[in-house]
mmCIF file of C-alpha atoms and ligand atoms in Angstrom:
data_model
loop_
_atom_site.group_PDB
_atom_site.id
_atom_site.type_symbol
_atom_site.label_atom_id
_atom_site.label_comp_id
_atom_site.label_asym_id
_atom_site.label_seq_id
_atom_site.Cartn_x
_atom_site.Cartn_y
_atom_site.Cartn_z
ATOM 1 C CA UNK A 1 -26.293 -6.331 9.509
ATOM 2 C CA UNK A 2 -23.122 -4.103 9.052
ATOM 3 C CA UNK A 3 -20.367 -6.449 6.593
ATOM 4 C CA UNK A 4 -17.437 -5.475 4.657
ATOM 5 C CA UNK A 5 -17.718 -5.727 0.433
ATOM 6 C CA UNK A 6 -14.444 -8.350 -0.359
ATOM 7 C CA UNK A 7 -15.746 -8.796 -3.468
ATOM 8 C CA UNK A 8 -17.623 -7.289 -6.794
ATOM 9 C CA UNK A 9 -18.625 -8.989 -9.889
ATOM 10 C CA UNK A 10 -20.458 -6.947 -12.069
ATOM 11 C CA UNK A 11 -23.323 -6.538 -9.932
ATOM 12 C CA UNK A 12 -23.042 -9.351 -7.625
ATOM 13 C CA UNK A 13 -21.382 -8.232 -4.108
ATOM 14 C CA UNK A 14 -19.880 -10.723 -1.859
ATOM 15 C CA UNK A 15 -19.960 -9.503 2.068
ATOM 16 C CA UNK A 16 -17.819 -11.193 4.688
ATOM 17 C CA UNK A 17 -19.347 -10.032 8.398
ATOM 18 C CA UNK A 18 -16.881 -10.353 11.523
ATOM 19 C CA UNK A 19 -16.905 -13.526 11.995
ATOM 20 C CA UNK A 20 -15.864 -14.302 8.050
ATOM 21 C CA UNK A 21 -19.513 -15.507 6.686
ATOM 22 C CA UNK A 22 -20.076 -15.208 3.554
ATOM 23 C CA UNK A 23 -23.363 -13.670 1.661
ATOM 24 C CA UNK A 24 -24.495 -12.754 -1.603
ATOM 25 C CA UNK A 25 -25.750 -9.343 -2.224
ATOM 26 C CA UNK A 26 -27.013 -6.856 -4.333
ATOM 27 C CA UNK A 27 -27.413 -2.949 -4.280
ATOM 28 C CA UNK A 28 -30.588 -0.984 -3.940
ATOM 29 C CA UNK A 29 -30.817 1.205 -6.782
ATOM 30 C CA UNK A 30 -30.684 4.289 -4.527
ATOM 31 C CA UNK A 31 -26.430 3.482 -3.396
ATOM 32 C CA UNK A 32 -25.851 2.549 -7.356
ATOM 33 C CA UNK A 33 -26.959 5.999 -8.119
ATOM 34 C CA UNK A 34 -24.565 7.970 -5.377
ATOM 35 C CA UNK A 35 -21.055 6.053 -4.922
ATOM 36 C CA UNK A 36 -19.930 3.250 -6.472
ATOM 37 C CA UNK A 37 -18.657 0.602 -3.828
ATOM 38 C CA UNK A 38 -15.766 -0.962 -3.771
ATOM 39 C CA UNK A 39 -13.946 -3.868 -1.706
ATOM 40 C CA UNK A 40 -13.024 -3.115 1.960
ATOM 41 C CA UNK A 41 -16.623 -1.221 2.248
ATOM 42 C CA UNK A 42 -18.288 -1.541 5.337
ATOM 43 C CA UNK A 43 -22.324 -1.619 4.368
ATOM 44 C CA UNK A 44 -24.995 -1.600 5.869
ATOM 45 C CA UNK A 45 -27.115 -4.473 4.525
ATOM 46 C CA UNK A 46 -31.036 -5.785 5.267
ATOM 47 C CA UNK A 47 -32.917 -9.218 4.122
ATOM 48 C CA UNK A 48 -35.329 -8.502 1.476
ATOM 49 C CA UNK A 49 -37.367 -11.429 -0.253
ATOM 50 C CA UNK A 50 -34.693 -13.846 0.444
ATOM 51 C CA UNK A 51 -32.280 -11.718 -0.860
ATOM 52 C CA UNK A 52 -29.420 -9.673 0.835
ATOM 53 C CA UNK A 53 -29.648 -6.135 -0.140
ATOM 54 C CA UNK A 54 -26.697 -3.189 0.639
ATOM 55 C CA UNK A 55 -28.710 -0.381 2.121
ATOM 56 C CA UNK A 56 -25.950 2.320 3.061
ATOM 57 C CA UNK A 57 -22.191 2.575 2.428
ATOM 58 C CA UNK A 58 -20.476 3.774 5.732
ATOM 59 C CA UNK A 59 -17.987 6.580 5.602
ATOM 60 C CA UNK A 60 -14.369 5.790 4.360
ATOM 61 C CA UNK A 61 -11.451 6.069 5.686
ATOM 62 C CA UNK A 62 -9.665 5.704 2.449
ATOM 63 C CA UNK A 63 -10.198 4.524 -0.994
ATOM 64 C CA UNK A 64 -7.697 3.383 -3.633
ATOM 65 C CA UNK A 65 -8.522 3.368 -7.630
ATOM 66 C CA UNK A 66 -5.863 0.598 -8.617
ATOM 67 C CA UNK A 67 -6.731 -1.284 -6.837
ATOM 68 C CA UNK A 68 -10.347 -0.115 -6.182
ATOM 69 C CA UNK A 69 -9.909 -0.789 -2.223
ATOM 70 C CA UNK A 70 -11.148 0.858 0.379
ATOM 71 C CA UNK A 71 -10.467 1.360 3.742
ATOM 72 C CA UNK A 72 -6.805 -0.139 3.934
ATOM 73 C CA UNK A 73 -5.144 -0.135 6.970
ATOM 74 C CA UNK A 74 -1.543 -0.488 5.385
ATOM 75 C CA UNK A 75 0.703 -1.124 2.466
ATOM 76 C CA UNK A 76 3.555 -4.003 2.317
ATOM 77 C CA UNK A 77 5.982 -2.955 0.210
ATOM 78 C CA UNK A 78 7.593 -6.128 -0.936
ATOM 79 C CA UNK A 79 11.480 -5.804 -1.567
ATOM 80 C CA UNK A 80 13.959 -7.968 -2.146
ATOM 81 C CA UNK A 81 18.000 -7.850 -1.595
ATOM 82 C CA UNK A 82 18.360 -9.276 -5.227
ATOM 83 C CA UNK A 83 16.797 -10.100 -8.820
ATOM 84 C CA UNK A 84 15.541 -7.979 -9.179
ATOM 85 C CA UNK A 85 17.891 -5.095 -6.706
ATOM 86 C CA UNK A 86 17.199 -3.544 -3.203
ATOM 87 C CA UNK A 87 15.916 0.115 -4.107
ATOM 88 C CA UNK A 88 15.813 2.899 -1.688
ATOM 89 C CA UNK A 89 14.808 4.414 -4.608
ATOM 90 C CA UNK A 90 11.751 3.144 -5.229
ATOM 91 C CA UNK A 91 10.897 2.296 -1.486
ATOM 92 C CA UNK A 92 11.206 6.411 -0.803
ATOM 93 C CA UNK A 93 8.674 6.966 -3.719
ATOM 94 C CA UNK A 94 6.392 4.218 -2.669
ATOM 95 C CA UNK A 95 6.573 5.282 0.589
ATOM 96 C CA UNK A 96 5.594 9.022 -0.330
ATOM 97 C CA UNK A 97 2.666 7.369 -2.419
ATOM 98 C CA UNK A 98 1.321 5.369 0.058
ATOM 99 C CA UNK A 99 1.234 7.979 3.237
ATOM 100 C CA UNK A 100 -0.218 10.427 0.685
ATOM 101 C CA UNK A 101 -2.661 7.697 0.239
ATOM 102 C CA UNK A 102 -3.766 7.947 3.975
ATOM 103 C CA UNK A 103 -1.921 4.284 4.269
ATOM 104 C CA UNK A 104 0.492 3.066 6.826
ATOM 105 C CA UNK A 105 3.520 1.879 4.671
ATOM 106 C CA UNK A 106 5.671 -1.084 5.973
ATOM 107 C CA UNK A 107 8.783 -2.560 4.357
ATOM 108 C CA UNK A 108 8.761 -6.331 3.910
ATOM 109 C CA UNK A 109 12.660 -6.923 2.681
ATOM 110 C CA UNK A 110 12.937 -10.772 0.984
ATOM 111 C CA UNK A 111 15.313 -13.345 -0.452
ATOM 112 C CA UNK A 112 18.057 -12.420 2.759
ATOM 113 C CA UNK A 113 18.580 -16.457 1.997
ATOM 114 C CA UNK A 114 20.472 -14.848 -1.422
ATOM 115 C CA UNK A 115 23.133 -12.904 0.604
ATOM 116 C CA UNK A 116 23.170 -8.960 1.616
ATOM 117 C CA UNK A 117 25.406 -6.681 -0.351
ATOM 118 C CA UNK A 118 27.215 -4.723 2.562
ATOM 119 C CA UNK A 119 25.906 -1.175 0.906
ATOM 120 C CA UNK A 120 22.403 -2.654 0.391
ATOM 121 C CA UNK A 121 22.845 -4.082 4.508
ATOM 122 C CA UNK A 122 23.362 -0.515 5.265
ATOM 123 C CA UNK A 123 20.425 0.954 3.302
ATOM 124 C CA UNK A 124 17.982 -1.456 5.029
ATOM 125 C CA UNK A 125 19.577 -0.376 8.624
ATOM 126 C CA UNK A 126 19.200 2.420 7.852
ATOM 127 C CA UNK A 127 15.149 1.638 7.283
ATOM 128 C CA UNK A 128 15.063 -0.421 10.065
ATOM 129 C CA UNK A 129 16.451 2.704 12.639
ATOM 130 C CA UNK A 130 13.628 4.799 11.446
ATOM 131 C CA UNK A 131 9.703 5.165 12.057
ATOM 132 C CA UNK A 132 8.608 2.680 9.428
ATOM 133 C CA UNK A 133 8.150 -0.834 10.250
ATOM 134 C CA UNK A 134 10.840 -3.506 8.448
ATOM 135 C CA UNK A 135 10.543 -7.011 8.364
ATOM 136 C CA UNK A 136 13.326 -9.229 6.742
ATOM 137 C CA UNK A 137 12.395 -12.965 5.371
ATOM 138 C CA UNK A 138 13.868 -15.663 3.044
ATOM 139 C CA UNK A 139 13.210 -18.943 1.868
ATOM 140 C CA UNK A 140 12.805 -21.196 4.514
ATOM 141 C CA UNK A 141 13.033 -18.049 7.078
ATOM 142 C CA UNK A 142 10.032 -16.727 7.937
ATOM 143 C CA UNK A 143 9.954 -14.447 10.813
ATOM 144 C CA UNK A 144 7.449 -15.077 13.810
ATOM 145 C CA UNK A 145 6.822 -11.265 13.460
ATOM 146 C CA UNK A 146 5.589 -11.754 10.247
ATOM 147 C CA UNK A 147 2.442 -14.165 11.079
ATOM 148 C CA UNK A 148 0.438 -11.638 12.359
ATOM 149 C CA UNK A 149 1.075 -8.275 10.225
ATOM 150 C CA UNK A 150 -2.144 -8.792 8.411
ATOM 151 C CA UNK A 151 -4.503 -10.426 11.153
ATOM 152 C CA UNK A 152 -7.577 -7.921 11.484
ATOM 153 C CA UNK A 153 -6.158 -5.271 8.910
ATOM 154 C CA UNK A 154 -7.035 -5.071 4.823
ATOM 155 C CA UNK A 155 -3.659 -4.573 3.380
ATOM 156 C CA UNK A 156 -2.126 -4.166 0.161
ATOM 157 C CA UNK A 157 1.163 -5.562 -1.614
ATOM 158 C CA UNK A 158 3.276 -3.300 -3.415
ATOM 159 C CA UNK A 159 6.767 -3.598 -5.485
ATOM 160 C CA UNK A 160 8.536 -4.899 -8.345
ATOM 161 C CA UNK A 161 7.714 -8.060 -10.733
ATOM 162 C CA UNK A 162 9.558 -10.966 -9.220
ATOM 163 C CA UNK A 163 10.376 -9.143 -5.424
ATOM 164 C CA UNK A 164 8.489 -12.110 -3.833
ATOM 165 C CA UNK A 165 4.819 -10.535 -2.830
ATOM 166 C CA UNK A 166 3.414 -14.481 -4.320
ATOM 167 C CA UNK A 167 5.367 -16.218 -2.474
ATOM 168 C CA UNK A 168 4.919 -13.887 0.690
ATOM 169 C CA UNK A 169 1.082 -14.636 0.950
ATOM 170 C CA UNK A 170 1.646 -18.155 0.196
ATOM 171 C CA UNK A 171 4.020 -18.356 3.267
ATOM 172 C CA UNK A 172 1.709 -16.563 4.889
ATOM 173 C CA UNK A 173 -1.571 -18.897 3.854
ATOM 174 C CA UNK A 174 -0.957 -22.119 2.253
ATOM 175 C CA UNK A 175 -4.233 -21.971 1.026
ATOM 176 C CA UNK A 176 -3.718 -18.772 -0.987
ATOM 177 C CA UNK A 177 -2.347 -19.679 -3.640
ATOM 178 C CA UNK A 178 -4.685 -22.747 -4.461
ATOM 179 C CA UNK A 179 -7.631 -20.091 -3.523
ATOM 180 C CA UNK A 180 -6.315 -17.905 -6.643
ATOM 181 C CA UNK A 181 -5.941 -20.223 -8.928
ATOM 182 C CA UNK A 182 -9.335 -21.634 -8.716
ATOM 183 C CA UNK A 183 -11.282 -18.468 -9.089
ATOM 184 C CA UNK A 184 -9.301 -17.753 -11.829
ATOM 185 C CA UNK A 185 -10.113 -21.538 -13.479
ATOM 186 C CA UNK A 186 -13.802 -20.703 -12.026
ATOM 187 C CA UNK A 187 -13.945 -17.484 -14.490
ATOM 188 C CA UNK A 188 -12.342 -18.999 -17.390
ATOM 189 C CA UNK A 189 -9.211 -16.266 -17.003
ATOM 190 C CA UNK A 190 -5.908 -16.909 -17.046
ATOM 191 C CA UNK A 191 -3.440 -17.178 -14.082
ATOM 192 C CA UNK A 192 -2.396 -13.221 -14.771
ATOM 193 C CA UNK A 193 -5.267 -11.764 -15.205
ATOM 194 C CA UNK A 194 -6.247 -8.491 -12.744
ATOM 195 C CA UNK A 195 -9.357 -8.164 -11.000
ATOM 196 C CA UNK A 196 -8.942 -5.186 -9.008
ATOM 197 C CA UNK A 197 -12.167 -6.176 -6.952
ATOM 198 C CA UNK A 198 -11.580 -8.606 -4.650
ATOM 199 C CA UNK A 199 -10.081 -9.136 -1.124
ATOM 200 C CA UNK A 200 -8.467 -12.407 -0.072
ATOM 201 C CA UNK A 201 -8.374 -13.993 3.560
ATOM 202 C CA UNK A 202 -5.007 -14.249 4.199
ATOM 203 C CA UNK A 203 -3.452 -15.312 7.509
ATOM 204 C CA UNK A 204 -6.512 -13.655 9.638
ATOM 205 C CA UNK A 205 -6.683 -10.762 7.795
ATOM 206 C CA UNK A 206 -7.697 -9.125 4.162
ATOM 207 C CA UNK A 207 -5.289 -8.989 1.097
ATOM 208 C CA UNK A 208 -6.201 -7.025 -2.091
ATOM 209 C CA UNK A 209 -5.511 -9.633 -4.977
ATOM 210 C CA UNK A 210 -3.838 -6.769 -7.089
ATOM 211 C CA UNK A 211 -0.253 -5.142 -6.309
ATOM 212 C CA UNK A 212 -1.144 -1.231 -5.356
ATOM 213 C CA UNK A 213 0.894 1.953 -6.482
ATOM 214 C CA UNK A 214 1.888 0.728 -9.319
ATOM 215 C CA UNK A 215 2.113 3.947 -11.601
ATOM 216 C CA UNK A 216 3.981 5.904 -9.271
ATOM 217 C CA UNK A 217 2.200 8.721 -10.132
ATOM 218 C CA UNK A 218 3.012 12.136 -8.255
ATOM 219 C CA UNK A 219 0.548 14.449 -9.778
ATOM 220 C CA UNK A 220 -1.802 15.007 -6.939
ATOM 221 C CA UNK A 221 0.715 16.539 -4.585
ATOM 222 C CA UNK A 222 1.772 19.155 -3.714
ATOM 223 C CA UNK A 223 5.201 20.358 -3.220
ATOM 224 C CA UNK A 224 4.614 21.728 0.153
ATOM 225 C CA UNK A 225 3.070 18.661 1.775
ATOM 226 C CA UNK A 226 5.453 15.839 0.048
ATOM 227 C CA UNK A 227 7.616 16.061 2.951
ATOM 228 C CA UNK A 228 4.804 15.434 5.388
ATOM 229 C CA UNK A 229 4.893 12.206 3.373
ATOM 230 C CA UNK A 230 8.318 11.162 4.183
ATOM 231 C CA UNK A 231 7.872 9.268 7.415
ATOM 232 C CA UNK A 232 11.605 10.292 8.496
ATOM 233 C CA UNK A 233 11.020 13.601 8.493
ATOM 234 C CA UNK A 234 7.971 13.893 10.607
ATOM 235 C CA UNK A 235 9.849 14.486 13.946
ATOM 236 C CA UNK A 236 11.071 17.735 11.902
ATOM 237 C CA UNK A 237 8.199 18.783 10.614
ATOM 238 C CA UNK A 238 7.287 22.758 11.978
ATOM 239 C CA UNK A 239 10.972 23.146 13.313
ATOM 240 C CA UNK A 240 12.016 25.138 9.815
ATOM 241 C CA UNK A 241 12.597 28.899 10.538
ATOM 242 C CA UNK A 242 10.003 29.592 7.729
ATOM 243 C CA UNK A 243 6.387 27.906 7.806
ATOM 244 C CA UNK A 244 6.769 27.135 4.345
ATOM 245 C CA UNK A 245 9.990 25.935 3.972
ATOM 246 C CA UNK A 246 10.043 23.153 1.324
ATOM 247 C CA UNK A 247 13.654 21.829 3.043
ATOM 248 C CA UNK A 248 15.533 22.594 -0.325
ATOM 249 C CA UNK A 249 17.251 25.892 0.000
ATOM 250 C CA UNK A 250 15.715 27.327 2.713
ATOM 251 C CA UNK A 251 18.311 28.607 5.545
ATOM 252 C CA UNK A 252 17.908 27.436 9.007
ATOM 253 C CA UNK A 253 15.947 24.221 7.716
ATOM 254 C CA UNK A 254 15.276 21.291 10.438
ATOM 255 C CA UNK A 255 15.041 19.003 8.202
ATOM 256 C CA UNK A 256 18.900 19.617 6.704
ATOM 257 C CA UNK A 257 20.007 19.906 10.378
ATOM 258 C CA UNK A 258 18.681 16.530 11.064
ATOM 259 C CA UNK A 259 20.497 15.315 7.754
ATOM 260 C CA UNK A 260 23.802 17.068 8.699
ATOM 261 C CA UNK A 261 23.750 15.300 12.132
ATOM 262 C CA UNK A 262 22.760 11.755 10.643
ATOM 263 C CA UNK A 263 19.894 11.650 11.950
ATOM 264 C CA UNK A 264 17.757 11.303 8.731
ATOM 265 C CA UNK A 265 19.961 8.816 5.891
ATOM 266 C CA UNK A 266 21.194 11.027 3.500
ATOM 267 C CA UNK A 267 19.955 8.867 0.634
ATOM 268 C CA UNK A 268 16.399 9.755 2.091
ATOM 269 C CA UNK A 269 16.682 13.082 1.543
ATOM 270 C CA UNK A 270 18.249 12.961 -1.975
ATOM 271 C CA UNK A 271 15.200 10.762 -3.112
ATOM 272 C CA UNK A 272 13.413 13.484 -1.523
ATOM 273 C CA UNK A 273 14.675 16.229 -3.592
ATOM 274 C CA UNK A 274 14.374 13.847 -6.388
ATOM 275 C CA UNK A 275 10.233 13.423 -6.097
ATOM 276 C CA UNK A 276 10.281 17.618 -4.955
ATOM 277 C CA UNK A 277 12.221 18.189 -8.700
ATOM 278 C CA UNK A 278 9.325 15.819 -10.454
ATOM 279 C CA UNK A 279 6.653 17.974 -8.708
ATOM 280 C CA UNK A 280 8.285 21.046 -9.719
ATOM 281 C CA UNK A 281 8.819 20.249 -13.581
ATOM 282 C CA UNK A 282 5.699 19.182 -13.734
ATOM 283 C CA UNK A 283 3.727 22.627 -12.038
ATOM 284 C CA UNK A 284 6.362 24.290 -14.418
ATOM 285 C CA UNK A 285 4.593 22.370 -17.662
ATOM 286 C CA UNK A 286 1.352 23.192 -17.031
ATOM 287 C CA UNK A 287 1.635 27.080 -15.757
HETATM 288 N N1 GTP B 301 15.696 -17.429 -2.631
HETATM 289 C C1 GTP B 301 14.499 -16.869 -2.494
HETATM 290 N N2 GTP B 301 13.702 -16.771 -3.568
HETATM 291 C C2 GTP B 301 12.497 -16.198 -3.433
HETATM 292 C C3 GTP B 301 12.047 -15.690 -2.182
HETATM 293 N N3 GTP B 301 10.818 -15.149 -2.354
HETATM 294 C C4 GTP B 301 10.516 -15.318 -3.660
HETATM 295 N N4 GTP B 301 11.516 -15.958 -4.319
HETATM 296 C C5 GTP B 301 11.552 -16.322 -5.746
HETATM 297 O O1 GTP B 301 11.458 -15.139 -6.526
HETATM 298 C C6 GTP B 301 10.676 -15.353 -7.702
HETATM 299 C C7 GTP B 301 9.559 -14.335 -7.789
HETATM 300 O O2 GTP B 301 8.695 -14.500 -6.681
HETATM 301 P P1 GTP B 301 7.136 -14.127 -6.748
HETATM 302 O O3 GTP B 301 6.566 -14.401 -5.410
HETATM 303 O O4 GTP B 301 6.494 -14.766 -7.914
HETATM 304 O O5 GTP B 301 7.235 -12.558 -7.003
HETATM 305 P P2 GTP B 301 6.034 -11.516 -7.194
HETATM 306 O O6 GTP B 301 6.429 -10.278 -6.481
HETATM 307 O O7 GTP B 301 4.742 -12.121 -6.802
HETATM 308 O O8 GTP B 301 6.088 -11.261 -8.744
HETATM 309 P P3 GTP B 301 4.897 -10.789 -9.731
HETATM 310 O O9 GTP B 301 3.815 -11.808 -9.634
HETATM 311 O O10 GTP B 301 5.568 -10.754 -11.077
HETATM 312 O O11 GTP B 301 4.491 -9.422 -9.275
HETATM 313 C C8 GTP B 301 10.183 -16.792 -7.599
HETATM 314 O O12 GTP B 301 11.020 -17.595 -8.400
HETATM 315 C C9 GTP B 301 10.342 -17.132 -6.128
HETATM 316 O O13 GTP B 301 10.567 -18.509 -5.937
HETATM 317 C C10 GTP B 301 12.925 -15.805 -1.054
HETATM 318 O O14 GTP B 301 12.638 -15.369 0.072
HETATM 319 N N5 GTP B 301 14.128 -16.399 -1.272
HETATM 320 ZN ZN1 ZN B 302 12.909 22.877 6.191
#
């Protein structure tokens, strides 16, 4: 049968097939040699003295290392409007993170019940007119829209300590929350403690149990494909009057045009210049 890996313990695999049944599996020694496996696998797995075994790994589209997902079909970051602060900020470098990931991002903003500074209002209009997709909720709020984001799809959460991503699954699936707790009592671990293995039914779909993106780490790209990161620039993207134009000093850049007119939020393209000037101090320290 072809399943998907939600979960890894030690040695002991958990597969879920389409129709979310469960079965306990191990590996032949042959896939432990090659690649190690990780959640959101599809295998390939066969009976084998009353045993399921996981034959073949099937090609990835992606893979993750914190946590060790693969194949995710998007990212959530989780935002809120306060405590802690909307960040445009840290949404742009998340963002950049996640498409460089191979990951569709998507911008979940929460707590609108707290109130919308008029500058923060504008920043997440701003989001809202562009390509990615933005969902607002709040206590006792929560958008239709919202229900089916994760139905069919593994995603991952993403943002700061307190921005709501608890709260969001447990909106989401009632049963969530009770769910975590109980492995956690079932392993003896405390409430906090990571796993980085496992994938949680939520609301019809699959939900890493650890926050992604985390170490906002820019060291594996480049500074010529970080704008083909920025999902607002994309319609600009080969319109520069040089091929290589990194749309920072470059005369007759698209991208700057596009700024000039409005048409991509000026804050965007500051944060942009902000992650180019990280890549660029850091090639600068190692040459
Ligand atoms: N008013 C309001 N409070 C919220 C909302 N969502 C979350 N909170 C509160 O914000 C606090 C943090 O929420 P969590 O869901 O624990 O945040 P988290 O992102 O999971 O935080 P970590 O587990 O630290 O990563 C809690 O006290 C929640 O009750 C919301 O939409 N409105
Ligand atoms: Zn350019």
């Amino acid at each position: 049968m072809i399943a998907r890996i939600i979960r890894i313990i030690s040695k002991e695999y958990t597969l879920m097939d389409d129709k979310g049944n469960r079965y306990d599996a191990i590996l032949t020694g042959k896939i432990r040699m090659q690649m190690k496996p990780a959640a959101g696998d599809l295998v390939e797995a066969v009976r084998l003295d009353h045993r399921w075994v996981v034959e073949k790994i099937l090609p990835r589209i992606n893979k993750l290392i914190r946590p060790s997902v693969a194949n995710i079909d998007q990212a959530l970051i989780v935002m809120s409007v306060k405590s802690p602060d909307f960040s445009p900020a840290l949404i742009d470098r998340l963002s950049v993170l996640i498409m460089s990931s191979g990951i569709q991002p998507m911008l979940i903003v929460t707590k609108c019940d707290l109130g919308i500074e008029p500058d923060f209002e504008e920043r997440i209009e701003e989001y809202e007119r562009g390509p990615m997709h933005v969902i607002r909720t709040g206590k006792g709020s929560l958008d239709p829209s919202l229900a089916g984001i994760l139905e069919g799809k593994i995603s991952v959460l993403t943002g700061q300590t307190g921005a709501g991503k608890s709260t969001l699954l447990n909106e989401l699936e009632p049963s969530f929350h009770l769910a975590t707790q109980e492995t956690s009592k079932a392993l003896g671990r405390g409430k906090h403690t990571t796993r980085h293995n496992e994938l949680h039914p939520v609301a019809g779909g699959l939900v890493a149990d650890t926050p992604g993106f985390s170490s906002l780490d820019f060291s594996r790209i480049s500074a010529q494909e970080l704008a083909s990161y920025v999902p607002d620039f994309l319609p600009y993207l080969g319109q520069c009057r040089f091929n290589d134009c990194i749309h920072q000093n470059e005369p007759g850049c698209a991208v700057k045009d596009a700024v000039e007119r409005g048409d991509i939020p000026r804050v965007r393209y500051e944060d942009y210049l902000q992650i180019m000037q990280m890549i660029q101090n850091r090639k600068e320290r190692y040459l």
